[in-house]
Every structure is written in structure tokens, then in C-alpha cells.
mmCIF file of C-alpha atoms and ligand atoms in Angstrom:
data_model
loop_
_atom_site.group_PDB
_atom_site.id
_atom_site.type_symbol
_atom_site.label_atom_id
_atom_site.label_comp_id
_atom_site.label_asym_id
_atom_site.label_seq_id
_atom_site.Cartn_x
_atom_site.Cartn_y
_atom_site.Cartn_z
ATOM 1 C CA MET A 1 8.090 17.924 16.084
ATOM 2 C CA LYS A 2 10.256 18.965 13.435
ATOM 3 C CA ILE A 3 9.164 16.393 11.062
ATOM 4 C CA GLY A 4 11.326 15.470 7.738
ATOM 5 C CA PHE A 5 9.017 14.031 4.783
ATOM 6 C CA ILE A 6 10.390 12.698 1.955
ATOM 7 C CA GLY A 7 8.585 10.913 -1.307
ATOM 8 C CA LEU A 8 5.271 13.648 -1.490
ATOM 9 C CA GLY A 9 3.630 11.694 -3.936
ATOM 10 C CA ASN A 10 -0.394 10.232 -3.946
ATOM 11 C CA MET A 11 0.102 9.384 -0.106
ATOM 12 C CA GLY A 12 3.130 11.164 0.953
ATOM 13 C CA ALA A 13 1.396 14.734 -0.276
ATOM 14 C CA PRO A 14 -1.297 14.495 1.426
ATOM 15 C CA MET A 15 0.419 12.911 4.845
ATOM 16 C CA ALA A 16 2.641 15.496 4.953
ATOM 17 C CA ALA A 17 0.144 18.150 4.719
ATOM 18 C CA ASN A 18 -1.673 16.644 7.663
ATOM 19 C CA LEU A 19 1.299 16.806 9.984
ATOM 20 C CA ALA A 20 1.560 20.446 8.913
ATOM 21 C CA ALA A 21 -1.696 21.335 9.728
ATOM 22 C CA ALA A 22 -1.965 19.495 12.680
ATOM 23 C CA GLY A 23 0.760 22.005 13.751
ATOM 24 C CA HIS A 24 3.862 19.846 13.495
ATOM 25 C CA ALA A 25 7.067 21.774 11.295
ATOM 26 C CA VAL A 26 7.194 19.749 8.244
ATOM 27 C CA THR A 27 10.131 20.053 5.918
ATOM 28 C CA GLY A 28 9.761 17.825 2.581
ATOM 29 C CA PHE A 29 11.609 16.789 -0.299
ATOM 30 C CA ASP A 30 10.703 14.992 -3.954
ATOM 31 C CA LEU A 31 12.618 14.136 -6.716
ATOM 32 C CA ALA A 32 9.645 15.648 -8.816
ATOM 33 C CA ALA A 33 6.428 16.390 -6.977
ATOM 34 C CA PRO A 34 5.106 19.972 -6.012
ATOM 35 C CA CYS A 35 5.321 21.118 -2.032
ATOM 36 C CA PRO A 36 2.046 20.371 -0.522
ATOM 37 C CA ASP A 37 0.150 22.941 1.567
ATOM 38 C CA GLY A 38 2.262 23.991 4.876
ATOM 39 C CA VAL A 39 5.238 22.316 4.050
ATOM 40 C CA GLN A 40 8.874 23.769 3.253
ATOM 41 C CA MET A 41 10.512 22.243 0.982
ATOM 42 C CA ALA A 42 14.806 21.162 1.161
ATOM 43 C CA LYS A 43 17.103 21.252 -1.586
ATOM 44 C CA SER A 44 18.071 17.158 -0.940
ATOM 45 C CA ALA A 45 16.955 14.643 0.762
ATOM 46 C CA ALA A 46 19.893 14.844 3.759
ATOM 47 C CA ASP A 47 19.169 18.782 4.281
ATOM 48 C CA CYS A 48 15.733 17.062 4.463
ATOM 49 C CA ALA A 49 16.210 15.056 7.348
ATOM 50 C CA SER A 50 19.233 16.903 8.620
ATOM 51 C CA GLY A 51 18.183 18.206 12.447
ATOM 52 C CA GLN A 52 14.453 16.632 12.817
ATOM 53 C CA ASP A 53 12.728 14.691 15.366
ATOM 54 C CA VAL A 54 11.562 11.925 12.632
ATOM 55 C CA VAL A 55 11.863 11.644 9.145
ATOM 56 C CA ILE A 56 9.487 9.977 7.606
ATOM 57 C CA THR A 57 9.606 8.295 3.885
ATOM 58 C CA MET A 58 6.780 7.371 1.524
ATOM 59 C CA LEU A 59 8.836 5.938 -1.440
ATOM 60 C CA PRO A 60 7.996 3.553 -4.540
ATOM 61 C CA ASN A 61 10.300 0.801 -3.509
ATOM 62 C CA GLY A 62 12.562 -1.106 -1.228
ATOM 63 C CA ALA A 63 15.742 -0.049 -3.912
ATOM 64 C CA ILE A 64 14.850 3.642 -3.761
ATOM 65 C CA LEU A 65 14.413 3.377 0.065
ATOM 66 C CA ARG A 66 17.994 1.840 0.680
ATOM 67 C CA SER A 67 19.192 4.629 -1.381
ATOM 68 C CA VAL A 68 17.690 7.688 0.377
ATOM 69 C CA ALA A 69 18.457 5.781 3.380
ATOM 70 C CA SER A 70 21.817 5.825 3.244
ATOM 71 C CA GLU A 71 21.733 9.528 2.372
ATOM 72 C CA ILE A 72 19.780 10.848 5.236
ATOM 73 C CA ILE A 73 20.970 7.886 7.973
ATOM 74 C CA PRO A 74 24.537 9.847 8.570
ATOM 75 C CA ALA A 75 22.816 13.123 8.486
ATOM 76 C CA MET A 76 19.849 12.493 10.991
ATOM 77 C CA GLN A 77 20.467 13.420 14.560
ATOM 78 C CA ALA A 78 21.069 10.685 17.341
ATOM 79 C CA GLY A 79 17.805 9.657 18.838
ATOM 80 C CA ALA A 80 15.443 10.891 15.627
ATOM 81 C CA GLY A 81 12.821 8.619 14.766
ATOM 82 C CA PHE A 82 13.055 7.113 11.225
ATOM 83 C CA VAL A 83 9.489 6.403 10.452
ATOM 84 C CA ASP A 84 9.557 4.037 6.487
ATOM 85 C CA CYS A 85 5.642 4.184 5.511
ATOM 86 C CA SER A 86 6.508 2.814 2.054
ATOM 87 C CA THR A 87 5.334 -0.750 0.492
ATOM 88 C CA VAL A 88 8.841 -2.731 0.798
ATOM 89 C CA ASP A 89 10.389 -6.051 0.666
ATOM 90 C CA VAL A 90 11.042 -7.384 4.516
ATOM 91 C CA GLU A 91 14.393 -7.748 3.770
ATOM 92 C CA SER A 92 15.142 -4.350 2.423
ATOM 93 C CA ALA A 93 13.527 -2.720 5.486
ATOM 94 C CA ARG A 94 15.296 -4.852 8.134
ATOM 95 C CA ALA A 95 18.904 -4.233 6.554
ATOM 96 C CA VAL A 96 17.729 -0.070 6.594
ATOM 97 C CA ALA A 97 16.327 -0.569 10.469
ATOM 98 C CA THR A 98 19.635 -1.889 11.212
ATOM 99 C CA ASP A 99 21.905 0.363 10.010
ATOM 100 C CA ALA A 100 19.619 2.833 11.135
ATOM 101 C CA GLU A 101 19.859 1.684 15.071
ATOM 102 C CA VAL A 102 23.762 1.337 14.022
ATOM 103 C CA ALA A 103 23.646 5.397 14.124
ATOM 104 C CA GLY A 104 21.674 5.600 16.880
ATOM 105 C CA LEU A 105 17.978 6.249 15.447
ATOM 106 C CA LEU A 106 14.832 4.889 16.150
ATOM 107 C CA PRO A 107 13.834 3.254 12.571
ATOM 108 C CA VAL A 108 10.185 1.910 12.611
ATOM 109 C CA ASP A 109 8.659 -0.112 9.051
ATOM 110 C CA ALA A 110 4.967 1.114 8.916
ATOM 111 C CA PRO A 111 3.394 0.466 5.571
ATOM 112 C CA VAL A 112 -0.450 1.681 5.479
ATOM 113 C CA SER A 113 -3.665 0.786 4.528
ATOM 114 C CA GLY A 114 -6.607 2.935 2.945
ATOM 115 C CA GLY A 115 -4.912 4.521 -0.021
ATOM 116 C CA VAL A 116 -5.299 7.879 -1.161
ATOM 117 C CA GLY A 117 -8.767 8.796 0.838
ATOM 118 C CA GLY A 118 -7.302 7.180 3.841
ATOM 119 C CA ALA A 119 -4.207 9.722 3.490
ATOM 120 C CA SER A 120 -6.215 12.687 2.436
ATOM 121 C CA GLY A 121 -8.600 12.020 5.473
ATOM 122 C CA GLY A 122 -6.233 10.845 8.195
ATOM 123 C CA THR A 123 -7.747 7.706 8.225
ATOM 124 C CA LEU A 124 -4.859 5.217 7.411
ATOM 125 C CA THR A 125 -4.155 2.060 9.241
ATOM 126 C CA PHE A 126 -0.718 1.415 10.082
ATOM 127 C CA MET A 127 1.219 -1.960 10.650
ATOM 128 C CA ALA A 128 4.418 -1.144 12.287
ATOM 129 C CA GLY A 129 7.768 -2.971 13.193
ATOM 130 C CA GLY A 130 10.392 -2.063 15.304
ATOM 131 C CA SER A 131 11.338 -1.841 19.464
ATOM 132 C CA SER A 132 9.057 -0.315 21.174
ATOM 133 C CA ALA A 133 10.485 3.266 21.879
ATOM 134 C CA ALA A 134 10.692 3.515 18.717
ATOM 135 C CA PHE A 135 6.835 2.831 17.904
ATOM 136 C CA ALA A 136 5.933 4.989 21.063
ATOM 137 C CA LYS A 137 7.952 7.978 19.301
ATOM 138 C CA ALA A 138 6.458 7.040 15.987
ATOM 139 C CA ASP A 139 2.816 6.810 17.438
ATOM 140 C CA PRO A 140 1.513 10.199 18.095
ATOM 141 C CA LEU A 141 1.658 11.100 14.618
ATOM 142 C CA PHE A 142 0.360 7.544 13.445
ATOM 143 C CA ASP A 143 -2.545 9.141 15.131
ATOM 144 C CA ILE A 144 -3.015 12.010 13.130
ATOM 145 C CA MET A 145 -2.051 10.458 9.493
ATOM 146 C CA GLY A 146 -4.563 7.476 10.533
ATOM 147 C CA GLN A 147 -6.887 6.283 13.032
ATOM 148 C CA LYS A 148 -5.206 2.752 13.651
ATOM 149 C CA ALA A 149 -1.962 1.961 14.533
ATOM 150 C CA VAL A 150 -0.932 -1.790 15.133
ATOM 151 C CA HIS A 151 2.691 -2.456 16.730
ATOM 152 C CA CYS A 152 3.022 -5.837 14.913
ATOM 153 C CA GLY A 153 6.412 -6.999 16.078
ATOM 154 C CA GLY A 154 10.293 -6.083 15.705
ATOM 155 C CA SER A 155 11.627 -4.710 12.399
ATOM 156 C CA GLY A 156 9.894 -6.129 9.114
ATOM 157 C CA ALA A 157 6.479 -7.058 10.995
ATOM 158 C CA GLY A 158 4.996 -4.165 9.745
ATOM 159 C CA GLN A 159 5.767 -5.224 6.082
ATOM 160 C CA SER A 160 5.144 -8.917 7.089
ATOM 161 C CA ALA A 161 1.410 -7.996 7.757
ATOM 162 C CA LYS A 162 1.084 -6.012 4.740
ATOM 163 C CA ILE A 163 2.221 -8.226 2.354
ATOM 164 C CA CYS A 164 0.154 -11.094 4.382
ATOM 165 C CA ASN A 165 -2.955 -8.775 3.934
ATOM 166 C CA ASN A 166 -2.165 -7.716 0.555
ATOM 167 C CA MET A 167 -1.859 -11.564 -0.842
ATOM 168 C CA ILE A 168 -5.375 -11.567 0.944
ATOM 169 C CA LEU A 169 -6.810 -8.660 -0.651
ATOM 170 C CA GLY A 170 -5.416 -9.837 -3.981
ATOM 171 C CA ILE A 171 -6.963 -13.878 -3.913
ATOM 172 C CA THR A 172 -10.065 -12.486 -2.771
ATOM 173 C CA MET A 173 -10.436 -9.660 -5.400
ATOM 174 C CA ILE A 174 -10.087 -12.100 -8.011
ATOM 175 C CA GLY A 175 -12.381 -14.473 -6.422
ATOM 176 C CA THR A 176 -15.085 -11.937 -6.368
ATOM 177 C CA CYS A 177 -14.378 -10.998 -10.312
ATOM 178 C CA GLU A 178 -14.045 -14.736 -11.463
ATOM 179 C CA ALA A 179 -17.741 -15.156 -9.117
ATOM 180 C CA PHE A 180 -19.581 -12.392 -10.725
ATOM 181 C CA ALA A 181 -18.568 -13.200 -14.323
ATOM 182 C CA LEU A 182 -19.646 -16.664 -13.974
ATOM 183 C CA ALA A 183 -23.073 -15.146 -12.312
ATOM 184 C CA ASP A 184 -23.146 -13.652 -15.345
ATOM 185 C CA LYS A 185 -23.231 -16.666 -17.467
ATOM 186 C CA LEU A 186 -25.613 -18.257 -15.639
ATOM 187 C CA GLY A 187 -27.745 -15.424 -15.969
ATOM 188 C CA LEU A 188 -28.277 -14.062 -12.457
ATOM 189 C CA ASP A 189 -28.719 -10.228 -12.125
ATOM 190 C CA ARG A 190 -25.957 -8.291 -10.263
ATOM 191 C CA GLN A 191 -27.752 -6.607 -7.958
ATOM 192 C CA LYS A 192 -28.980 -10.088 -6.468
ATOM 193 C CA MET A 193 -25.565 -11.720 -6.622
ATOM 194 C CA PHE A 194 -24.508 -8.666 -4.563
ATOM 195 C CA ASP A 195 -27.739 -9.051 -2.046
ATOM 196 C CA VAL A 196 -26.911 -12.441 -1.500
ATOM 197 C CA VAL A 197 -22.970 -12.651 -0.948
ATOM 198 C CA SER A 198 -22.298 -9.596 0.856
ATOM 199 C CA THR A 199 -24.869 -10.919 3.582
ATOM 200 C CA SER A 200 -23.537 -14.763 2.933
ATOM 201 C CA SER A 201 -20.319 -16.536 3.321
ATOM 202 C CA GLY A 202 -18.660 -15.526 0.445
ATOM 203 C CA PHE A 203 -18.632 -11.392 1.463
ATOM 204 C CA SER A 204 -14.983 -10.006 1.818
ATOM 205 C CA TRP A 205 -13.795 -6.321 1.787
ATOM 206 C CA SER A 206 -13.507 -6.978 -2.267
ATOM 207 C CA MET A 207 -17.514 -7.633 -2.590
ATOM 208 C CA ASN A 208 -18.997 -5.150 0.429
ATOM 209 C CA ALA A 209 -16.246 -2.552 -0.018
ATOM 210 C CA TYR A 210 -15.062 -2.230 -2.767
ATOM 211 C CA CYS A 211 -17.916 -4.171 -4.983
ATOM 212 C CA PRO A 212 -15.747 -4.183 -8.910
ATOM 213 C CA ALA A 213 -19.435 -4.366 -10.398
ATOM 214 C CA PRO A 214 -20.278 -1.150 -11.269
ATOM 215 C CA GLY A 215 -23.579 0.169 -10.290
ATOM 216 C CA VAL A 216 -23.864 -2.266 -7.621
ATOM 217 C CA GLY A 217 -22.744 -1.983 -3.921
ATOM 218 C CA PRO A 218 -20.983 0.847 -2.343
ATOM 219 C CA THR A 219 -19.592 3.561 -4.857
ATOM 220 C CA SER A 220 -16.375 2.018 -5.742
ATOM 221 C CA PRO A 221 -13.741 2.816 -8.663
ATOM 222 C CA ALA A 222 -15.944 0.549 -10.528
ATOM 223 C CA ASP A 223 -18.419 3.235 -10.969
ATOM 224 C CA ASN A 224 -15.342 5.511 -12.439
ATOM 225 C CA ASP A 225 -14.549 3.515 -15.242
ATOM 226 C CA TYR A 226 -12.012 1.613 -13.127
ATOM 227 C CA LYS A 227 -9.871 4.394 -12.269
ATOM 228 C CA PRO A 228 -7.661 4.015 -9.272
ATOM 229 C CA GLY A 229 -8.595 3.907 -6.241
ATOM 230 C CA PHE A 230 -5.690 0.860 -6.504
ATOM 231 C CA ALA A 231 -3.966 0.387 -9.441
ATOM 232 C CA ALA A 232 -3.618 -2.944 -10.761
ATOM 233 C CA GLU A 233 0.495 -2.585 -11.145
ATOM 234 C CA LEU A 234 0.543 -1.693 -7.279
ATOM 235 C CA MET A 235 -1.566 -5.201 -6.526
ATOM 236 C CA LEU A 236 0.767 -6.919 -8.571
ATOM 237 C CA LYS A 237 3.576 -5.247 -6.947
ATOM 238 C CA ASP A 238 2.596 -6.328 -3.723
ATOM 239 C CA LEU A 239 1.823 -9.819 -4.749
ATOM 240 C CA ARG A 240 5.528 -10.346 -6.119
ATOM 241 C CA LEU A 241 6.491 -9.034 -2.750
ATOM 242 C CA SER A 242 4.552 -11.692 -0.849
ATOM 243 C CA GLN A 243 6.122 -14.416 -3.550
ATOM 244 C CA GLN A 244 9.754 -12.992 -2.751
ATOM 245 C CA ALA A 245 8.887 -13.695 0.959
ATOM 246 C CA ALA A 246 6.919 -16.574 0.701
ATOM 247 C CA GLU A 247 10.608 -17.928 -1.224
ATOM 248 C CA ALA A 248 12.488 -16.862 1.748
ATOM 249 C CA VAL A 249 11.257 -18.848 4.164
ATOM 250 C CA ASN A 250 9.982 -21.656 2.499
ATOM 251 C CA ALA A 251 5.984 -21.109 2.949
ATOM 252 C CA ASP A 252 4.079 -22.766 0.360
ATOM 253 C CA THR A 253 1.555 -20.238 -0.880
ATOM 254 C CA PRO A 254 -0.297 -21.382 -4.392
ATOM 255 C CA LEU A 255 -3.459 -19.036 -4.523
ATOM 256 C CA GLY A 256 -0.906 -16.161 -3.694
ATOM 257 C CA GLN A 257 1.471 -17.127 -6.949
ATOM 258 C CA HIS A 258 -1.537 -17.701 -9.345
ATOM 259 C CA ALA A 259 -2.877 -14.339 -8.146
ATOM 260 C CA ALA A 260 0.521 -12.659 -8.817
ATOM 261 C CA ASP A 261 0.906 -14.839 -12.442
ATOM 262 C CA LEU A 262 -2.642 -13.323 -13.215
ATOM 263 C CA TYR A 263 -2.244 -9.572 -12.210
ATOM 264 C CA LYS A 264 0.647 -10.116 -14.167
ATOM 265 C CA ALA A 265 -0.738 -11.147 -17.098
ATOM 266 C CA PHE A 266 -3.136 -8.035 -16.740
ATOM 267 C CA VAL A 267 -0.797 -5.760 -16.305
ATOM 268 C CA GLU A 268 1.757 -6.728 -18.783
ATOM 269 C CA ASP A 269 0.299 -8.372 -22.146
ATOM 270 C CA GLU A 270 -3.689 -7.422 -20.977
ATOM 271 C CA ASP A 271 -4.547 -3.910 -21.157
ATOM 272 C CA GLY A 272 -4.289 -3.695 -17.482
ATOM 273 C CA LEU A 273 -1.820 -1.001 -16.871
ATOM 274 C CA GLY A 274 -3.371 2.139 -15.182
ATOM 275 C CA LYS A 275 -6.588 0.489 -14.378
ATOM 276 C CA ASP A 276 -8.146 -0.433 -10.624
ATOM 277 C CA PHE A 277 -7.207 -3.762 -9.559
ATOM 278 C CA SER A 278 -11.018 -4.118 -9.595
ATOM 279 C CA ALA A 279 -11.263 -4.300 -13.506
ATOM 280 C CA MET A 280 -9.914 -7.917 -13.282
ATOM 281 C CA LEU A 281 -13.976 -8.470 -13.729
ATOM 282 C CA PRO A 282 -14.728 -6.848 -17.140
ATOM 283 C CA ARG A 283 -11.540 -8.699 -17.868
ATOM 284 C CA PHE A 284 -12.998 -12.376 -16.777
ATOM 285 C CA GLU A 285 -15.961 -11.482 -18.647
ATOM 286 C CA GLY A 286 -14.064 -10.921 -21.621
ATOM 287 C CA LYS A 287 -12.712 -14.563 -21.378
ATOM 288 C CA GLU A 288 -13.898 -18.023 -22.131
ATOM 289 C CA ARG A 289 -12.966 -21.347 -20.295
ATOM 290 C CA GLY A 290 -9.551 -22.480 -21.313
HETATM 291 P P1 LIG B 301 3.573 7.896 -5.684
HETATM 292 O O1 LIG B 301 4.582 7.084 -6.881
HETATM 293 O O2 LIG B 301 2.223 8.490 -6.431
HETATM 294 O O3 LIG B 301 4.784 9.074 -5.005
HETATM 295 C C1 LIG B 301 6.388 8.539 -4.853
HETATM 296 C C2 LIG B 301 6.988 9.726 -4.709
HETATM 297 O O4 LIG B 301 8.510 9.298 -4.634
HETATM 298 C C3 LIG B 301 7.332 10.356 -5.882
HETATM 299 O O5 LIG B 301 6.668 11.979 -5.608
HETATM 300 C C4 LIG B 301 8.418 10.386 -6.491
HETATM 301 O O6 LIG B 301 8.528 11.500 -7.001
HETATM 302 C C5 LIG B 301 9.007 10.196 -5.162
HETATM 303 N N1 LIG B 301 10.757 9.850 -5.194
HETATM 304 C C6 LIG B 301 11.076 8.578 -5.733
HETATM 305 N N2 LIG B 301 12.183 8.603 -5.749
HETATM 306 C C7 LIG B 301 12.813 9.351 -5.002
HETATM 307 C C8 LIG B 301 14.135 9.779 -3.927
HETATM 308 N N3 LIG B 301 15.066 9.230 -4.601
HETATM 309 N N4 LIG B 301 14.249 11.071 -3.178
HETATM 310 C C9 LIG B 301 12.774 11.783 -3.288
HETATM 311 N N5 LIG B 301 11.986 11.283 -3.604
HETATM 312 C C10 LIG B 301 11.438 10.569 -4.464
HETATM 313 O O7 LIG B 301 3.177 6.457 -5.080
HETATM 314 P P2 LIG B 301 2.237 6.642 -3.930
HETATM 315 O O8 LIG B 301 0.763 6.157 -4.284
HETATM 316 O O9 LIG B 301 2.345 7.843 -3.226
HETATM 317 O O10 LIG B 301 2.713 5.161 -2.970
HETATM 318 C C11 LIG B 301 4.165 5.217 -2.003
HETATM 319 C C12 LIG B 301 3.946 3.653 -1.615
HETATM 320 O O11 LIG B 301 3.087 3.509 -0.697
HETATM 321 C C13 LIG B 301 4.463 2.910 -2.542
HETATM 322 O O12 LIG B 301 5.539 2.140 -1.599
HETATM 323 C C14 LIG B 301 3.253 1.862 -2.620
HETATM 324 O O13 LIG B 301 3.530 0.785 -2.224
HETATM 325 C C15 LIG B 301 2.254 2.425 -0.737
HETATM 326 N N6 LIG B 301 1.293 2.801 -0.723
HETATM 327 C C16 LIG B 301 0.498 3.179 -2.172
HETATM 328 C C17 LIG B 301 -0.871 3.046 -1.922
HETATM 329 C C18 LIG B 301 -1.913 4.012 -2.892
HETATM 330 O O14 LIG B 301 -3.168 3.844 -2.923
HETATM 331 N N7 LIG B 301 -1.318 4.474 -3.774
HETATM 332 C C19 LIG B 301 -1.043 2.304 -0.705
HETATM 333 C C20 LIG B 301 -0.699 1.867 0.495
HETATM 334 C C21 LIG B 301 0.387 1.848 0.171
#
């Protein structure tokens, strides 16, 4: 396929490189990032999108997605797929999909889980929203960039699944970190704490696969001085998106709101900016009840 790829940052660059390595003709565009292996660079987003079978975007937020979409939709050929893999608000995803459909394109919102490691290794999970025809067009590319793609429903369903998943992740990471900090103060050995919880009803991905305690469980950012990984500010972004969505549909999400407040304090008022989101553990360790 002829593929345009816009947004070649930490995630987009390895995803584009994997598509090129699989034999697709990939043209890229980014305002700042260097050219990934096997990709030809275009001079503008519109040039990058013009004449492609599928255009993929991997951008920081909904406002940037909307602005890039307004540039590329008029340049794309009818019947082309428009696959947005960024994590953005549900409203922006739906608005962009509507504009794309009016122009005769096949839009899919397809945010990912799996982080930079999954992007490099081609093992991402895609959660997709859009028509069956749009999903079918994008699916062979999901196979290259990832290990699983779930068609969640119509436009916006992929973003909805993503923010619900990450709301659970933020809450369970905080719960795991505060439990470790409590266990420390109760005099429990961290390895024993892991051995019990990881095989008991307190287990979760945060404990079992991404343990926030250094030297315990599988290797994780905690073992690398809490270098991300998945940065605390990205978790804050996703938690805010979950609360924006909850507000829009009048859903009661008290723990999601509390998790967003804690990550906001951590990122904006404490020293969390630039640290992995599991660095909530040293944050709790340094605090007292109050
Ligand atoms: P990043 O900041 O590394 O990359 C974004 C890229 O977009 C940058 O290279 C930037 O120059 C480019 N860009 C910004 N505005 C542009 C424009 N108008 N035209 C062209 N390029 C433009 O971010 P990332 O970590 O690659 O994340 C991308 C998206 O994936 C985000 O929505 C993020 O929430 C989501 N995500 C990230 C991870 C992760 O672990 N990093 C995991 C899952 C999802």
C-alpha cells in the first residue's frame, strides 16, 4: 500500500519504520522529528497525504489532530483510509471522522496500548472505532504494527475504550503504590508483598507486569530510576480525557477524578514531570497521612 504517516515522534517513528520494513511505500511528515528508517519525507502534511491509500496520524492531542485533519482531508483521494492512532478526546475523534466521511474517506480512530516498546516490536494493541469497511481497510496495517486489533464500534469507540482502560490503569497504579508505601511503614518486605499480592486478589497489570517497586517483580521503569516508560504527564492527559468524557455523558467516576487530581498535583506541583507514572510510589513514601 501507499501510506502517509504524520507524527513521527516516540510512537509514530517505529510504527512507520515497521510498515516500511514490511514492504509498504511510506511517506512521512513531522514538524520536528527526524526521518525513520525506510521512510521518504514530504514537505507538508497535505503533500504527505495526497495520493495515498491510507494516511495514519500519531499526534499529541485533539486540537492538533483537528488542525492536521483540516489540511489533509481535502488533499486525500476518495476511498482512502484515514487512521488516527493518537490518544485524543472522543469529541475530536468523532468530529474528524464526520469530516472525513463527508469527503468520501474511510476514517478509523485507533488509539494504541503497549507504549514505545510495543511500537518498536510491532506488538501494539489497537482499539478501533469506525465502519466495518474502514476497519477492514486498516486491519492489515494493524497486523504489522501490532498483535491485536479490536473493532470496538462506530467512530469514537476506539478512543472511548482507550480512556476507560487508562482510567483503570491510573487508579490501579495509585492503589498499588499506596499499598506498597503502607506495607513499608508496616515493616513488610517488598518482595514478600509482591509474592503475596501478585498471586492474590490484589493482582493487576500495575503490580504483576509493571511493578512500581525497584528490584521487585519483572524489570520495569522503577528499575531505571523511574525514567519513562509511560510518563506521568501522559497519564494525566489520559485521566483528564476520561473525566472530560465522563462529564459529557454524566457518568459518576469518583476514583477517576481523584486519580486525575493526584497526577495533576504530582506533575504540576511536585517533581513528577518527566518521570514514569509508577513514580507515584516514591511520592507516597515521602508523604504522611493528612
Ligand atoms: P511525541 O510527542 O513523541 O510525538 C508526536 C509527534 O507529533 C512529534 O514528533 C511532533 O513533532 C509531531 N507533531 C506535532 N504537531 C504536528 C503537526 N501539526 N504536524 C506534524 N507533526 C506534528 O508523542 P508520542 O509519545 O509519539 O505519542 C503520540 C500519541 O500516542 C499521543 O497522543 C499519546 O498520548 C499516544 N500514546 C503514547 C504512548 C507512549 O507510551 N508514548 C502510548 C500510547 C499512546
